[in-house]
Amino acid sequence: MSNESSPSWETDLTALEALHDPAQIQQQVLLGILRYAGARGGLIAMTGRDGGTFRVLCAHQVPAALLERFPVITLRAGSAFAAAMQGDRPFRLDGTHTDLRAGDLGETLIVPVHDRDGPAAFVALDAPHRLGDTQLDGLQRLGRQVLPALERARLLRALRSSEAQAATMLEVLEEGVMLVDLAGRPVQANAAAHRITGLTDLQDFPNVLDAAWQLMDPAGFPLPTEAYPAVQALRTGVTVRDTHVLFTRPDGQWIIASLNAIPLLEAGQQAGAVVSFTDVTASYLLQRQLEAQALHDPLTGLPNRRQVTALLEQLCAPRPPQPAAVMILTLHNFPNLLDRLGRQGTDRLLHRVAQELQEIMRERGVAANLTDHEFLLMFQPDAPQEEAGAWAARLLARLNGTLDLDGQAVQVSFRLGYALHPEDGRTPADLLRHADLALKHACAGDGSVRRFEAVMAADVERRLRLEECLQRALATGTLSVHYQPVVAVPQREIRSLEALLRWQDPLLGTVSPAEFIPVAETSGLIDKLGTFVLREALCQAVRWNAGCAVPLSVNVNVSVTQFSSGTFPDVVRDALNRTGADPRWLTLEVTEAVAAQDLPSVTRQLHTLKALGVRIALDDFGTGYSSLAVLSQLPIDFLKLDRLFVQGVHLDARRQVLLRSVVQLGLELGFVVVAEGVELPEELSFVQACGCAHVQGFLLSRPQPPQQLNLNAPHP
């Protein structure tokens, strides 16, 4: 459970003071702790004056059978449960805690409650989730704070049974109680009042109308006497509750006290007031700490994303608009730094960067933490003519370079995107979105600083529109598959055809694969597209081979994503079974990029596919850094040379040497070598002269719908 969602225990404590029914007080104490811990149910058990024997006071969502079994719980001397209770740290029950077998309560967490003599009560919580150290620390503090409320409930119960015991019970309350007359003079104070205030004698208590109390608000600003709760109750006759004040004791120690003042009536006339107060210093400081943690990143100490929203709302609120630049700064190549430095090293690095940003942004704006390695800067220019882009460039010049990290030289580089307020956006959402778009372009391009431009948003809108229309096209069947022949040149015969996806959308018109394939990759649609092409191509192969003397195969491209799940062979097997196609009619084309992602996994899957009878082609060979390495590891049948080898080869002697060598290498390794991108007769002639017998390209045939292909016509 996060600190941000924890209820304010301080509020719960003060709310209890309005209750006078012991059962309600106990139940509210339990419910407050359940909310804090996020527990499903629990109970409170408290010891009597004899010690060691605990009776269940109240329960919530606990089976009745369990309560009947444990109306009284006795700590056995020397037991593990008794030993754990001696500490005030919350602990979970396990097999060693045989005093309380609370298995029916679920995953039981015990919160000990101590007084000066040791364990006085405990809270058993059904908390199945693991709490973090912050929540356990909070529960430990709460365990120290609930005792006054429980004591108060017990004493109220006793008071109801005997009014004669009222004075005695008042003395044992942990809550300070002071009775003042109509003139404001203290006439009675219990032991807790002396202990909390540090005033040892009743005569030491000043008149409540006297500024000698020197009460201040929690921030340390003095309060006028008219704002003292007791003064308000005496003068207005109205009850004042839950007022927090800072009080300095005679020994110089300050405390935060929660004060209540209730008018005292006798025969219908006001005769004074009852002032009660509790030392809530620990809970108040805990609450302030939780609030600070909720608004700041624990690693960098900078305002976190939650506070960023409030800061941006402040920026966008004034009228006329306040000029500012909203910048997003990212540590470039963060994954590489994480691999090199490890988590602890990168944490130190980010902490150093945050310190530097705080120094840079001092009196110029605000630096905040957005994500693991992204920061938001709200830059306010000194003068209207100051240009945000030039300032951002100077910022990166200061940050970029070599950083000494505990004796280790670390090269760091940053990218920055920004949007101007109000020109590029007038709302927090628009400013953040536009700055993020500018950052993406800064990371993708050569420049390290980019300002938002309207065309960036248009590109995003276009991608979103493409994704929406592509999903609809898959659902409605408006996608089609065209085929480009691979020709065996000596025989002038088509031996295989590469299946290529085409999209003619009723709204967008013709959409290029170069545009919609990346959208499919990033949107998660590529698997569906790949399966669609695979099944369509196999169905077409079945139709072609039904009336073809020489078997024709179809080539289907496979993306990186299709291999990532490790189940691609099952997809192929299912497609073969659905279509009834012979596995030998299918050639799967993979690129070097596919192999580079996870070579062992890809290799295993390719071997599985080969066992089915499917053939494998390495596509676009020669464009990746791992070309020669993968040739010896992948179980390939065809080597398809990238068009960059072929285009204009007849005009460049060095490229001729390179192409001739690559063809010879492929043939000697036993592959069928295919030259892609042949568009000119001179290119075809040179490819043939190199010994490459299989060719694909516009010179021979463009991709066409299956009904327009003439598979029996001779090719050049």
Coordinates of C-alpha atoms in Angstrom, one line a residue, residues 318-527:
P318 CA -2.9 33.3 -14.4
R319 CA -4.5 35.7 -16.8
P320 CA -2.9 37.2 -18.8
P321 CA -0.8 34.1 -19.6
Q322 CA 2.6 33.8 -18.0
P323 CA 5.5 33.2 -20.4
A324 CA 7.4 30.0 -19.7
A325 CA 9.0 27.0 -21.4
V326 CA 8.0 23.5 -20.3
M327 CA 11.0 21.2 -21.0
I328 CA 11.4 17.4 -20.7
L329 CA 15.0 16.4 -20.3
T330 CA 16.1 12.7 -20.7
L331 CA 19.3 10.9 -20.1
H332 CA 20.1 9.4 -23.5
N333 CA 20.9 5.7 -23.9
F334 CA 19.8 5.1 -20.3
P335 CA 19.4 1.3 -20.8
N336 CA 23.1 1.1 -21.8
L337 CA 24.1 3.1 -18.7
L338 CA 22.0 0.8 -16.6
D339 CA 23.8 -2.3 -18.0
R340 CA 27.1 -0.7 -17.4
L341 CA 26.7 0.9 -14.0
G342 CA 24.0 -1.3 -12.5
R343 CA 21.0 0.0 -10.5
Q344 CA 23.0 1.5 -7.7
G345 CA 25.4 3.3 -10.1
T346 CA 22.6 4.8 -12.1
D347 CA 20.8 5.8 -8.9
R348 CA 23.9 7.8 -7.9
L349 CA 24.2 9.2 -11.4
L350 CA 20.5 10.4 -11.3
H351 CA 21.0 11.9 -7.9
R352 CA 24.0 13.9 -9.1
V353 CA 22.0 15.1 -12.2
A354 CA 19.1 16.1 -9.9
Q355 CA 21.5 18.1 -7.7
E356 CA 22.9 19.9 -10.8
L357 CA 19.4 20.7 -12.1
Q358 CA 18.4 22.1 -8.7
E359 CA 21.4 24.4 -8.8
I360 CA 20.8 25.4 -12.5
M361 CA 17.1 26.1 -12.0
R362 CA 17.5 28.1 -8.8
E363 CA 15.5 31.3 -9.3
R364 CA 14.9 30.4 -12.9
G365 CA 12.1 27.9 -12.5
V366 CA 11.5 24.4 -11.2
A367 CA 13.1 21.0 -11.8
A368 CA 10.9 17.9 -11.2
N369 CA 11.2 14.2 -11.7
L370 CA 8.9 12.6 -14.4
T371 CA 10.1 9.0 -14.8
D372 CA 13.1 6.9 -14.1
H373 CA 15.5 9.0 -16.2
E374 CA 13.3 11.9 -17.3
F375 CA 13.1 15.4 -15.7
L376 CA 10.7 18.2 -16.2
L377 CA 12.0 21.8 -16.2
M378 CA 9.7 24.8 -16.0
F379 CA 12.0 27.6 -17.3
Q380 CA 10.9 31.2 -16.8
P381 CA 13.0 33.7 -18.9
D382 CA 14.6 36.7 -17.2
A383 CA 13.5 38.9 -20.1
P384 CA 10.9 38.5 -22.8
Q385 CA 13.5 38.4 -25.5
E386 CA 15.4 35.5 -23.9
E387 CA 15.2 32.5 -26.2
A388 CA 14.3 29.2 -24.6
G389 CA 16.1 27.1 -27.2
A390 CA 19.4 28.9 -26.7
W391 CA 19.1 28.5 -23.0
A392 CA 18.3 24.8 -23.4
A393 CA 21.4 24.4 -25.6
R394 CA 23.6 26.0 -23.0
L395 CA 22.0 23.7 -20.4
L396 CA 23.0 20.6 -22.4
A397 CA 26.5 21.9 -23.0
R398 CA 26.8 22.1 -19.2
L399 CA 25.4 18.6 -18.6
N400 CA 26.9 16.6 -21.5
G401 CA 30.3 15.1 -21.2
T402 CA 32.3 13.0 -18.8
L403 CA 31.1 12.7 -15.2
D404 CA 33.3 11.5 -12.4
L405 CA 31.1 9.0 -10.5
D406 CA 33.0 7.8 -7.4
G407 CA 36.2 7.6 -9.4
Q408 CA 34.6 6.1 -12.5
A409 CA 34.5 8.2 -15.6
V410 CA 31.0 8.0 -17.1
Q411 CA 30.1 9.6 -20.5
V412 CA 26.6 11.1 -20.4
S413 CA 24.5 12.7 -23.0
F414 CA 21.1 14.3 -22.8
R415 CA 18.2 15.2 -25.1
L416 CA 15.6 17.9 -24.5
G417 CA 12.2 18.8 -26.0
Y418 CA 10.2 21.8 -25.0
A419 CA 7.0 23.6 -25.6
L420 CA 6.3 27.3 -24.9
H421 CA 3.4 28.6 -22.8
P422 CA 1.1 29.9 -24.1
E423 CA 2.1 29.6 -27.8
D424 CA 2.4 25.8 -27.9
G425 CA -0.3 25.0 -25.3
R426 CA -2.5 26.5 -22.6
T427 CA -3.3 23.5 -20.5
P428 CA -1.0 21.1 -18.5
A429 CA -1.9 18.2 -20.6
D430 CA -1.1 20.0 -23.9
L431 CA 2.2 21.3 -22.6
L432 CA 3.3 17.9 -21.4
R433 CA 2.2 16.1 -24.6
H434 CA 3.8 18.7 -26.9
A435 CA 7.1 18.8 -24.9
D436 CA 7.2 15.0 -25.0
L437 CA 6.6 15.0 -28.8
A438 CA 9.5 17.4 -29.2
L439 CA 11.7 15.2 -27.1
K440 CA 10.9 12.1 -29.3
H441 CA 12.0 14.1 -32.3
A442 CA 15.1 15.2 -30.5
C443 CA 16.0 11.6 -29.7
A444 CA 15.2 10.4 -33.2
G445 CA 17.1 13.2 -35.1
D446 CA 20.6 14.6 -35.1
G447 CA 19.7 17.6 -32.9
S448 CA 19.7 17.3 -29.1
V449 CA 17.2 20.2 -28.5
R450 CA 13.8 20.4 -30.3
R451 CA 10.9 22.8 -29.9
F452 CA 7.4 21.5 -30.5
E453 CA 6.0 22.1 -34.0
A454 CA 2.4 21.6 -35.1
V455 CA 3.5 19.0 -37.6
M456 CA 4.6 16.7 -34.8
A457 CA 1.1 16.6 -33.4
A458 CA -0.2 16.0 -37.0
D459 CA 2.1 13.0 -37.3
V460 CA 0.8 11.6 -34.1
E461 CA -2.8 12.1 -35.3
R462 CA -1.9 10.4 -38.5
R463 CA -0.5 7.4 -36.7
L464 CA -3.5 7.1 -34.4
R465 CA -5.8 7.3 -37.5
L466 CA -3.8 4.7 -39.2
E467 CA -3.9 2.4 -36.2
E468 CA -7.7 2.8 -35.9
C469 CA -8.3 2.2 -39.7
L470 CA -5.9 -0.8 -39.7
Q471 CA -7.8 -2.4 -36.9
R472 CA -11.0 -1.9 -38.9
A473 CA -9.3 -3.3 -42.1
L474 CA -8.4 -6.4 -40.2
A475 CA -11.9 -6.9 -39.0
T476 CA -13.6 -6.2 -42.3
G477 CA -11.2 -8.0 -44.6
T478 CA -10.2 -5.0 -46.7
L479 CA -6.5 -5.9 -46.8
S480 CA -5.1 -7.8 -49.7
V481 CA -2.0 -9.8 -50.6
H482 CA 0.0 -9.2 -53.8
Y483 CA 2.8 -11.4 -55.1
Q484 CA 6.1 -10.7 -56.7
P485 CA 7.8 -13.6 -58.6
V486 CA 11.2 -15.0 -57.9
V487 CA 12.5 -16.1 -61.3
A488 CA 15.0 -18.9 -62.0
V489 CA 16.9 -17.0 -64.8
P490 CA 18.4 -19.9 -66.8
Q491 CA 15.0 -21.7 -67.1
R492 CA 13.1 -18.3 -67.2
E493 CA 10.6 -19.9 -64.8
I494 CA 8.8 -18.7 -61.7
R495 CA 9.9 -20.9 -58.8
S496 CA 8.4 -18.9 -55.9
L497 CA 6.4 -15.7 -55.2
E498 CA 6.9 -13.3 -52.3
A499 CA 3.7 -12.4 -50.5
L500 CA 3.4 -8.7 -49.9
L501 CA 0.6 -7.0 -47.9
R502 CA -1.3 -4.2 -49.6
W503 CA -3.9 -1.8 -48.1
Q504 CA -6.4 0.3 -50.0
D505 CA -8.5 2.1 -47.4
P506 CA -11.8 3.7 -48.2
L507 CA -10.9 6.8 -46.1
L508 CA -7.2 7.0 -46.3
G509 CA -6.7 5.7 -49.9
T510 CA -3.6 3.7 -50.7
V511 CA -1.4 3.4 -47.6
S512 CA 2.3 2.3 -48.2
P513 CA 3.6 -0.6 -46.2
A514 CA 6.5 1.6 -45.2
E515 CA 3.9 3.7 -43.3
F516 CA 1.5 1.1 -41.9
I517 CA 4.0 -1.7 -41.0
P518 CA 5.8 0.4 -38.3
V519 CA 2.4 1.4 -36.9
A520 CA 1.4 -2.3 -36.7
E521 CA 4.7 -3.0 -34.9
T522 CA 4.2 -0.3 -32.3
S523 CA 0.5 -1.0 -31.8
G524 CA 0.7 -4.7 -31.4
L525 CA -1.2 -5.5 -34.6
I526 CA 1.8 -7.0 -36.4
D527 CA 1.0 -10.5 -35.1

